[in-house]
Amino acid sequence: MIRAAAKNHADVAVVVEPEDYAAVLAELSQHGGATTLSLRKKLAAKAYARTASYDAAISNWFAKTLDDNAPAFRAFGGRLVEALRYGENPHQSAAFYRTPDVRPGVATARQVQGKQLSYNNINDTDAAYECVAEFDPARTAAVAIIKHANPCGVAENANLAEAYRKALACDSTSAFGGIVALNRTLDAEAAKAITEIFTEVIIAPDATDEAIQIVAAKKNLRLLLAGGLPDPRATGLTVKSVAGGLLVQSRDNATVDGMTLKTVTQRAPTAAELDDLRFAFRIAKHVKSNTIVYAKDRATVGIGAGQMSRVDAARIAARKAEDAARELKLATPLTRGSVAASDAFFPFADGLLVAIEAGATAVIQPGGSMRDSEVIKAADDHNVAMVFTGTRHFRH
């Protein structure tokens, strides 16, 4: 009926939103009980979009129920949250829409304070919250600091404040003006630590009243409370636009806890190394490819993100660790005695050798290269433990 009314908008005004009542009533009053064609066109456009969004939700539900991963037609719809000041760059227009997918995060969060979120804020905050959600809050407190959708520091600890300090130590330069995501209720101690430097957004499941008051001193700092954490194991779809089309895939819901780790070297990792290996691989999942992540004592100590070659990712991560050591006035970089994670296999031994030179004593990677034997031999030659996950975490 709504679509039929919209189709006949030349003579029919169709209203699908209470917020439009005032405009309709005003025109009825001004035009002797009639409405203008201009208003009817606007109302029809909204009606078509509304029914299209509803139909898209139903069609996607059927596709999921029927286990059809590639239906002949695929549609997506969303409801406007707000028009944004601009897009990724000032010359681009943008708006934020909420989909029927009820997943805790930036789209469901309540903004307690701060300036309007920008396009980049929303994108980065989503990346940060999805990353920190990899850590079960019942097991540990965790903090992720994100810049341009890449982690620049992630750590877990008994409390949020200490986890934040460990995460910040990884790359305090990049953390300036970043996004901070927490997997537990923001408390006063963590709020004090985070507000010591310029931060764009804080997102957490909740916050104490005292923490909210502390953040309030930074009036432009956006504080988002999501009401829960997204489940990293949950199914769902991700969509990317390309010229003339859409790329649709299932969400990367593989977690290291569900993987069988296979030791492929002569030396098996120690319990402490294995703990850090799992930690590092959680982070590698959320870094743009190619990536190498160095970790020690459940904290990142060097991250190489988005490189065209894996060996360069290993070098950049090591260089960042050296920079951090100078800033922290440490005698040696924290990559000494660390572990390394790679989001995909090492095509050659060169990237592994860079990680070993940086001080890594154990490595986690998917495996599957034609030169796996060469890479494993290089690890054995340096008494480095290596485990294969059998699962790749490319991220583009």
Short mmCIF file of N, CA, C and O in Angstrom, two decimals, residues 236-308:
data_model
loop_
_atom_site.label_atom_id
_atom_site.label_comp_id
_atom_site.label_asym_id
_atom_site.label_seq_id
_atom_site.Cartn_x
_atom_site.Cartn_y
_atom_site.Cartn_z
N GLY A 236 27.90 -12.72 10.19
CA GLY A 236 27.40 -11.45 9.65
C GLY A 236 28.03 -11.20 8.30
O GLY A 236 28.83 -12.01 7.80
N LEU A 237 27.69 -10.08 7.70
CA LEU A 237 28.21 -9.72 6.39
C LEU A 237 28.97 -8.40 6.45
O LEU A 237 28.64 -7.52 7.24
N THR A 238 29.97 -8.30 5.60
CA THR A 238 30.64 -7.02 5.38
C THR A 238 30.50 -6.68 3.90
O THR A 238 30.49 -7.57 3.05
N VAL A 239 30.40 -5.39 3.61
CA VAL A 239 30.15 -4.93 2.25
C VAL A 239 31.17 -3.86 1.88
O VAL A 239 31.45 -2.95 2.66
N LYS A 240 31.72 -3.97 0.69
CA LYS A 240 32.65 -2.97 0.18
C LYS A 240 32.25 -2.61 -1.24
O LYS A 240 31.99 -3.49 -2.06
N SER A 241 32.18 -1.33 -1.52
CA SER A 241 31.80 -0.90 -2.87
C SER A 241 33.03 -0.88 -3.77
O SER A 241 34.13 -0.50 -3.35
N VAL A 242 32.84 -1.32 -4.99
CA VAL A 242 33.86 -1.20 -6.05
C VAL A 242 33.17 -0.54 -7.23
O VAL A 242 31.95 -0.39 -7.24
N ALA A 243 33.93 -0.14 -8.22
CA ALA A 243 33.33 0.53 -9.37
C ALA A 243 32.29 -0.37 -10.03
O ALA A 243 32.61 -1.45 -10.53
N GLY A 244 31.03 0.05 -9.97
CA GLY A 244 29.96 -0.69 -10.61
C GLY A 244 29.48 -1.91 -9.87
O GLY A 244 28.74 -2.73 -10.43
N GLY A 245 29.88 -2.08 -8.61
CA GLY A 245 29.44 -3.28 -7.90
C GLY A 245 29.69 -3.26 -6.41
O GLY A 245 30.16 -2.27 -5.84
N LEU A 246 29.35 -4.36 -5.80
CA LEU A 246 29.53 -4.55 -4.37
C LEU A 246 30.26 -5.87 -4.13
O LEU A 246 29.97 -6.88 -4.78
N LEU A 247 31.20 -5.84 -3.21
CA LEU A 247 31.84 -7.07 -2.74
C LEU A 247 31.21 -7.40 -1.38
O LEU A 247 31.28 -6.60 -0.45
N VAL A 248 30.61 -8.57 -1.29
CA VAL A 248 29.94 -8.99 -0.06
C VAL A 248 30.60 -10.27 0.44
O VAL A 248 30.79 -11.21 -0.34
N GLN A 249 30.96 -10.29 1.70
CA GLN A 249 31.56 -11.49 2.26
C GLN A 249 31.10 -11.68 3.70
O GLN A 249 30.59 -10.75 4.34
N SER A 250 31.29 -12.89 4.20
CA SER A 250 30.98 -13.15 5.60
C SER A 250 32.05 -12.48 6.46
O SER A 250 33.20 -12.32 6.05
N ARG A 251 31.65 -12.06 7.64
CA ARG A 251 32.58 -11.41 8.57
C ARG A 251 33.69 -12.38 8.96
O ARG A 251 33.47 -13.59 9.10
N ASP A 252 34.90 -11.86 9.15
CA ASP A 252 36.00 -12.68 9.65
C ASP A 252 35.76 -12.95 11.12
O ASP A 252 36.15 -12.16 11.99
N ASN A 253 35.11 -14.07 11.41
CA ASN A 253 34.77 -14.40 12.80
C ASN A 253 35.64 -15.52 13.35
O ASN A 253 35.29 -16.15 14.36
N ALA A 254 36.76 -15.78 12.69
CA ALA A 254 37.71 -16.76 13.22
C ALA A 254 38.49 -16.14 14.37
O ALA A 254 38.95 -15.00 14.27
N THR A 255 38.62 -16.86 15.46
CA THR A 255 39.38 -16.37 16.61
C THR A 255 40.48 -17.38 16.94
O THR A 255 40.33 -18.58 16.74
N VAL A 256 41.57 -16.88 17.47
CA VAL A 256 42.71 -17.74 17.75
C VAL A 256 42.38 -18.79 18.81
O VAL A 256 42.96 -19.89 18.81
N ASP A 257 41.43 -18.48 19.68
CA ASP A 257 41.04 -19.45 20.71
C ASP A 257 40.41 -20.69 20.10
O ASP A 257 40.44 -21.77 20.71
N GLY A 258 39.83 -20.55 18.91
CA GLY A 258 39.20 -21.68 18.26
C GLY A 258 40.11 -22.42 17.28
O GLY A 258 39.66 -23.33 16.59
N MET A 259 41.37 -22.00 17.21
CA MET A 259 42.31 -22.61 16.26
C MET A 259 43.19 -23.66 16.93
O MET A 259 43.55 -23.51 18.11
N THR A 260 43.53 -24.69 16.20
CA THR A 260 44.48 -25.69 16.67
C THR A 260 45.87 -25.26 16.22
O THR A 260 46.17 -25.22 15.02
N LEU A 261 46.70 -24.88 17.17
CA LEU A 261 48.04 -24.39 16.86
C LEU A 261 48.99 -25.57 16.70
O LEU A 261 49.11 -26.41 17.59
N LYS A 262 49.68 -25.61 15.58
CA LYS A 262 50.58 -26.72 15.27
C LYS A 262 52.03 -26.25 15.36
O LYS A 262 52.45 -25.36 14.62
N THR A 263 52.78 -26.85 16.27
CA THR A 263 54.21 -26.53 16.37
C THR A 263 54.94 -27.21 15.22
O THR A 263 54.84 -28.42 15.03
N VAL A 264 55.69 -26.42 14.43
CA VAL A 264 56.34 -26.96 13.23
C VAL A 264 57.87 -26.91 13.34
O VAL A 264 58.56 -27.38 12.43
N THR A 265 58.37 -26.38 14.45
CA THR A 265 59.81 -26.28 14.65
C THR A 265 60.28 -27.31 15.68
O THR A 265 59.47 -27.93 16.37
N GLN A 266 61.60 -27.45 15.77
CA GLN A 266 62.17 -28.39 16.73
C GLN A 266 61.85 -27.97 18.16
O GLN A 266 61.59 -28.81 19.03
N ARG A 267 61.87 -26.68 18.40
CA ARG A 267 61.55 -26.17 19.74
C ARG A 267 60.10 -25.72 19.79
O ARG A 267 59.66 -24.96 18.94
N ALA A 268 59.38 -26.19 20.79
CA ALA A 268 58.00 -25.74 21.01
C ALA A 268 58.03 -24.45 21.82
O ALA A 268 58.95 -24.22 22.61
N PRO A 269 57.04 -23.58 21.64
CA PRO A 269 57.01 -22.36 22.44
C PRO A 269 56.78 -22.66 23.92
O PRO A 269 56.11 -23.64 24.27
N THR A 270 57.36 -21.83 24.77
CA THR A 270 57.09 -21.95 26.20
C THR A 270 55.66 -21.50 26.48
O THR A 270 55.00 -20.92 25.62
N ALA A 271 55.19 -21.74 27.70
CA ALA A 271 53.84 -21.31 28.07
C ALA A 271 53.70 -19.80 27.94
O ALA A 271 52.67 -19.29 27.47
N ALA A 272 54.74 -19.07 28.36
CA ALA A 272 54.69 -17.60 28.28
C ALA A 272 54.69 -17.15 26.83
O ALA A 272 53.95 -16.23 26.45
N GLU A 273 55.51 -17.78 26.00
CA GLU A 273 55.53 -17.43 24.58
C GLU A 273 54.19 -17.74 23.92
O GLU A 273 53.68 -16.94 23.12
N LEU A 274 53.61 -18.87 24.25
CA LEU A 274 52.33 -19.26 23.66
C LEU A 274 51.24 -18.26 24.02
O LEU A 274 50.39 -17.91 23.19
N ASP A 275 51.27 -17.77 25.25
CA ASP A 275 50.29 -16.77 25.68
C ASP A 275 50.43 -15.50 24.85
O ASP A 275 49.44 -14.93 24.37
N ASP A 276 51.67 -15.07 24.64
CA ASP A 276 51.91 -13.87 23.84
C ASP A 276 51.62 -14.09 22.36
O ASP A 276 51.19 -13.17 21.65
N LEU A 277 51.88 -15.32 21.87
CA LEU A 277 51.58 -15.63 20.48
C LEU A 277 50.08 -15.49 20.20
O LEU A 277 49.68 -14.92 19.18
N ARG A 278 49.28 -16.03 21.09
CA ARG A 278 47.82 -15.90 20.91
C ARG A 278 47.41 -14.43 20.96
O ARG A 278 46.57 -13.98 20.17
N PHE A 279 47.99 -13.70 21.90
CA PHE A 279 47.69 -12.26 22.00
C PHE A 279 48.02 -11.55 20.69
O PHE A 279 47.21 -10.79 20.15
N ALA A 280 49.22 -11.80 20.17
CA ALA A 280 49.68 -11.10 18.97
C ALA A 280 48.81 -11.43 17.76
O ALA A 280 48.52 -10.56 16.93
N PHE A 281 48.36 -12.70 17.66
CA PHE A 281 47.56 -13.08 16.50
C PHE A 281 46.17 -12.45 16.57
O PHE A 281 45.55 -12.18 15.54
N ARG A 282 45.66 -12.22 17.79
CA ARG A 282 44.38 -11.49 17.93
C ARG A 282 44.50 -10.11 17.31
O ARG A 282 43.58 -9.62 16.65
N ILE A 283 45.63 -9.46 17.54
CA ILE A 283 45.84 -8.10 17.04
C ILE A 283 46.07 -8.11 15.54
O ILE A 283 45.53 -7.26 14.81
N ALA A 284 46.85 -9.07 15.05
CA ALA A 284 47.15 -9.13 13.61
C ALA A 284 45.88 -9.20 12.78
O ALA A 284 45.83 -8.68 11.66
N LYS A 285 44.85 -9.82 13.32
CA LYS A 285 43.55 -9.90 12.64
C LYS A 285 42.99 -8.52 12.33
O LYS A 285 42.23 -8.35 11.37
N HIS A 286 43.34 -7.53 13.12
CA HIS A 286 42.73 -6.20 13.02
C HIS A 286 43.67 -5.13 12.47
O HIS A 286 43.37 -3.94 12.55
N VAL A 287 44.79 -5.57 11.91
CA VAL A 287 45.75 -4.64 11.30
C VAL A 287 45.71 -4.82 9.79
O VAL A 287 45.60 -5.94 9.29
N LYS A 288 45.80 -3.72 9.05
CA LYS A 288 45.77 -3.80 7.59
C LYS A 288 46.97 -4.62 7.08
O LYS A 288 48.09 -4.48 7.57
N SER A 289 46.71 -5.42 6.05
CA SER A 289 47.75 -6.29 5.49
C SER A 289 48.66 -5.47 4.55
O SER A 289 48.21 -4.50 3.96
N ASN A 290 49.91 -5.91 4.43
CA ASN A 290 50.58 -6.97 5.18
C ASN A 290 50.98 -6.44 6.55
O ASN A 290 51.36 -5.28 6.68
N THR A 291 50.95 -7.31 7.55
CA THR A 291 51.28 -6.86 8.89
C THR A 291 52.16 -7.84 9.63
O THR A 291 52.06 -9.06 9.44
N ILE A 292 53.02 -7.29 10.45
CA ILE A 292 53.78 -8.04 11.46
C ILE A 292 53.54 -7.34 12.79
O ILE A 292 53.66 -6.11 12.88
N VAL A 293 53.20 -8.11 13.81
CA VAL A 293 52.95 -7.57 15.14
C VAL A 293 53.92 -8.22 16.13
O VAL A 293 53.98 -9.46 16.23
N TYR A 294 54.70 -7.41 16.82
CA TYR A 294 55.55 -7.89 17.90
C TYR A 294 54.81 -7.67 19.22
O TYR A 294 54.20 -6.61 19.43
N ALA A 295 54.89 -8.66 20.11
CA ALA A 295 54.20 -8.55 21.40
C ALA A 295 55.06 -9.15 22.51
O ALA A 295 55.83 -10.09 22.28
N LYS A 296 54.89 -8.60 23.69
CA LYS A 296 55.62 -9.08 24.86
C LYS A 296 54.81 -8.77 26.11
O LYS A 296 54.32 -7.65 26.27
N ASP A 297 54.65 -9.77 26.96
CA ASP A 297 53.89 -9.61 28.20
C ASP A 297 52.49 -9.06 27.93
O ASP A 297 52.03 -8.13 28.57
N ARG A 298 51.83 -9.64 26.93
CA ARG A 298 50.44 -9.31 26.55
C ARG A 298 50.26 -7.83 26.20
O ARG A 298 49.27 -7.20 26.55
N ALA A 299 51.24 -7.31 25.49
CA ALA A 299 51.16 -5.92 24.98
C ALA A 299 51.90 -5.86 23.66
O ALA A 299 52.92 -6.53 23.48
N THR A 300 51.39 -5.07 22.72
CA THR A 300 52.13 -4.87 21.48
C THR A 300 53.35 -4.02 21.77
O THR A 300 53.31 -3.08 22.56
N VAL A 301 54.46 -4.35 21.11
CA VAL A 301 55.68 -3.55 21.27
C VAL A 301 56.20 -3.07 19.93
O VAL A 301 57.22 -2.37 19.86
N GLY A 302 55.52 -3.43 18.85
CA GLY A 302 55.86 -2.95 17.52
C GLY A 302 54.84 -3.46 16.52
O GLY A 302 54.52 -4.65 16.51
N ILE A 303 54.28 -2.55 15.70
CA ILE A 303 53.27 -2.94 14.72
C ILE A 303 53.65 -2.36 13.36
O ILE A 303 53.83 -1.15 13.21
N GLY A 304 53.76 -3.25 12.38
CA GLY A 304 54.00 -2.84 11.00
C GLY A 304 52.73 -3.08 10.21
O GLY A 304 52.30 -4.22 10.07
N ALA A 305 52.11 -2.02 9.71
CA ALA A 305 50.77 -2.13 9.13
C ALA A 305 50.73 -1.74 7.66
O ALA A 305 51.42 -0.81 7.23
N GLY A 306 49.91 -2.47 6.90
CA GLY A 306 49.55 -2.07 5.54
C GLY A 306 50.68 -1.95 4.55
O GLY A 306 50.67 -1.07 3.70
N GLN A 307 51.65 -2.86 4.63
CA GLN A 307 52.79 -2.79 3.73
C GLN A 307 52.63 -3.72 2.53
O GLN A 307 51.99 -4.75 2.61
N MET A 308 53.24 -3.34 1.43
CA MET A 308 53.13 -4.14 0.22
C MET A 308 53.95 -5.42 0.32
O MET A 308 53.67 -6.40 -0.37
#
